[in-house]
Amino acid sequence: MIIKGKKFPGGIHPFYGKEFTQGGATETLPLPDKVIIPLSQHIGAPCKPLVAIGALVKKGELIGETTGTIAAPIHASLSGKVTQVAPSPHPSGNQILSITIESDKQDEWIGDFEEHPDYLNLDPDTTKKIITKAGIVGLGGAAFPTHVKLNPPKDKKIHTLILNGVECEPYLTSDHRLMVEQPQEVIEGLKILTRILGIKKAYIGIEDNKPDALRIMEEAVGREGDRLVETKVVELETKYPQGGEKQLIQAILGLEVPNGGLPMDLGLVVQNVGTAAAVYEAVRFGRPLIDRIITVTGRGVMQPKNLRVRIGTRVEDIINYCGGFAGEPGKVIMGGPMMGPAQFTLDTPVVKGTGGILIFPKEEVSIEESRACIRCAACIEACPVGLLPNMLSVTAEVLNFTEARKYHPLACIECGCCSYVCPSRRPIVHQIRHIKMDLASTKKKVVMV
Amino acid sequence: MVLGIWPHVRTETNVNRIMYTVIATLIPAALAGIYLFGWSAIQVILVSILAALITEAGMQKALKQKITIIDGSAVLTALLLAMTLPPGSPWWMTVLGSFFSIAIGKQIYGGLGYNPFNPALVGRVALLIGFPLQMTTWENIHPFLSGADVTTGATPLGVVQVARLSHKPVPDADTHQFWNMFIGNTMGSLGETSDLLLLLGGVYLLYKHYITWHIPVSMIGTVAAFSGIFWLIDPAHYANPLFHVLSGGLMLGAIFMATDMVTCPNTPKGQLVFGAGCGLLTVIIRMWGGYPEGVSFAILLMNSLTPMIDRYIQPHLYGAK
Ligand code: SF4
Ligand code: SF4
């Protein structure tokens, strides 16, 4: 039975643009000539390169080793020769140490992987080790290393898993297509995750603008019967940012994660549906995470598509495969329009957390000047967290960070709803990030003293 | 290619659109004023708008700021001011009021968004204090469409005040009179007479979500409740609550002025408090004050409390205990 979700406060209804790609079956991008693989594709410490220029690598070979516990290893996504180990453009806009591999056209795997047809009977520690080694991170965008969420501290009793199939970012449809095309892999992933966590309850949250995904996931759950823990598919209102971890928890369970805390404080683990499918593939076939589904979309690209691409594939290769730009490109965004960073070069590669590439033609990019806050309160109404974005904005504008701190900047999830609705076109999220950076820098100073 | 920080999509609503929409919703009531009072009304409106534009452009030029008269906010302020003036106000008085509104009410603080008080009301109250006689007498009215009968004599609130000051019973109104007050067939300031048309404008603003119901409902509700209590106790000396609701500038004030985004509180709860305060003060001034009408003073007084209301009433923070 599909149950209905509750409401979370605030949020917005932007133009969704999902129709460009939601009906298009996922294609696989042919082998690219080269990939550029950044050594930091997750939240946490960057990896250390294990290969030097000239090295020959195979598909699936470990090329970046973790240096801390909150990190995920990095693997080659094709076979060939390492031609560069140097800082390169990363979707975040920074230069990140990356390994460039030129393809030898053989596309060979590094030996045989240890498969586990009996993956449901493995003991949790073995499964966790496989997931850690496979380099899996949250594929919903935050790219938090998955194994960390699966190892909660002893005092946190986890009882419920929530699979996030919301995909609330406008335009993106990769999770949607995954649920429609490969529901079983998501379900198998869910089984593995619930076994690792030793829990009896799970939810799958999906927005009501994906009726086919809702139906297919519900059928898949129904077929499993007792083989699955108690699992409910939840139909959620289509409203951005419904897929924000905290908003999702609020909409499904009516609970709020304590301020400054984590879902595990409520006994919850939230994973993206794509992550669940990746977990299944890693555990069942023993293969590391070297590709993912992304959505290439927007009016600025000739043939919008859902595409399975290798990690490290350059934006340019992907756009070329999709028929090139339609008209003059205005903006190329990695991810969705609400939270995705705009790119200044087409050399940027797809990383594990990339959900899509959105291309706006020039006519669709307008730059309106920002002006004084007219206190219309639209931002306050739109903020899902209950902040006063206008106050954060005006205090940051005059660099009064002491005052700004009174308005809970750290609770901001940077969803961008406030900036979206602002009739004065104030760059509110940007200003809040400024406040956060200032906070972080003063904290460091305190530590140093 | 263009960079720029996310979000990369924005709502279509911008400041100019809000201002011009509010202006548009005021036009029916302003037209009613023109219908009732004729040339006199047209003159007040045009003079007010022209003076506001010149003042704003002049000040911005003098201070070397960007000239923003195109955004519609000065026109809106001037129109609102004109609607609160007696039709037939002498042109110099209109100019002065409009200048006060823009210069002292808005630009002096840094322009739109920084003003603590509703600029139109700043202009009106400056005139009320400076020229009490001209602001409460209705002369020089030259109707060309309507009959002349409504244009002579005092406003309904004026009649009540006279009765009150001479310790006579307040005249009771009948259904017919209430209906006339509702549709606007009555004496009053230029744009405040037709409650019906003001309400229509308000409904559209609610639909566009440029105002919320909280302030109008709590302000009008408080006026009705508070005046109703006194009427129930002593109907001979206190006017019918319906009379209070339908007369004077209450509709105009509650729908278009107390709701001014810049000067009202930000949260729904804060707005309820604000509206109730406006309503309470309005009745107090009408019943015991020196002026027949109290809406303008009430709103301005509450404007001064807006920062305090916003400090004490904040939204629920996600995850806070
Ligand atoms: S203040 Fe932060 S959490 Fe609130 S709407 Fe803006 S970006 Fe989202
Ligand atoms: S939406 Fe923009 S103009 Fe409106 S209150 Fe917020 S910051 Fe100010």
PDB file of C-alpha atoms in Angstrom, chain A residues 39 42 45-50 62-75 132-133 135 145 147 352:
ATOM      1  CA  LEU A  39      40.799  12.452  -6.130  1.00  0.00           C
ATOM      2  CA  HIS A  42      33.123  12.873  -1.505  1.00  0.00           C
ATOM      3  CA  ALA A  45      39.606  13.989   3.160  1.00  0.00           C
ATOM      4  CA  PRO A  46      40.818  13.761  -0.481  1.00  0.00           C
ATOM      5  CA  CYS A  47      42.443  10.532  -1.653  1.00  0.00           C
ATOM      6  CA  LYS A  48      46.138   9.967  -2.276  1.00  0.00           C
ATOM      7  CA  PRO A  49      47.076   9.025  -5.866  1.00  0.00           C
ATOM      8  CA  LEU A  50      48.447   5.500  -6.259  1.00  0.00           C
ATOM      9  CA  LEU A  62      42.286   1.310  -7.319  1.00  0.00           C
ATOM     10  CA  ILE A  63      43.986   4.610  -8.205  1.00  0.00           C
ATOM     11  CA  GLY A  64      43.188   6.750  -5.181  1.00  0.00           C
ATOM     12  CA  GLU A  65      43.609   5.575  -1.617  1.00  0.00           C
ATOM     13  CA  THR A  66      41.744   7.032   1.331  1.00  0.00           C
ATOM     14  CA  THR A  67      43.648   9.003   3.944  1.00  0.00           C
ATOM     15  CA  GLY A  68      40.950   9.206   6.597  1.00  0.00           C
ATOM     16  CA  THR A  69      37.863   7.346   7.778  1.00  0.00           C
ATOM     17  CA  ILE A  70      35.394   9.779   6.222  1.00  0.00           C
ATOM     18  CA  ALA A  71      36.475   9.143   2.639  1.00  0.00           C
ATOM     19  CA  ALA A  72      35.892   6.731  -0.234  1.00  0.00           C
ATOM     20  CA  PRO A  73      38.539   5.151  -2.485  1.00  0.00           C
ATOM     21  CA  ILE A  74      38.672   5.986  -6.175  1.00  0.00           C
ATOM     22  CA  HIS A  75      38.959   3.582  -9.101  1.00  0.00           C
ATOM     23  CA  THR A 132      33.862   0.567   1.770  1.00  0.00           C
ATOM     24  CA  LYS A 133      36.263  -0.883  -0.790  1.00  0.00           C
ATOM     25  CA  GLY A 135      34.114   3.550  -3.030  1.00  0.00           C
ATOM     26  CA  PRO A 145      30.687   8.135   2.071  1.00  0.00           C
ATOM     27  CA  HIS A 147      29.958   3.114   4.696  1.00  0.00           C
ATOM     28  CA  LYS A 352      30.195  10.336  -8.173  1.00  0.00           C
TER      29      LYS A 352
END
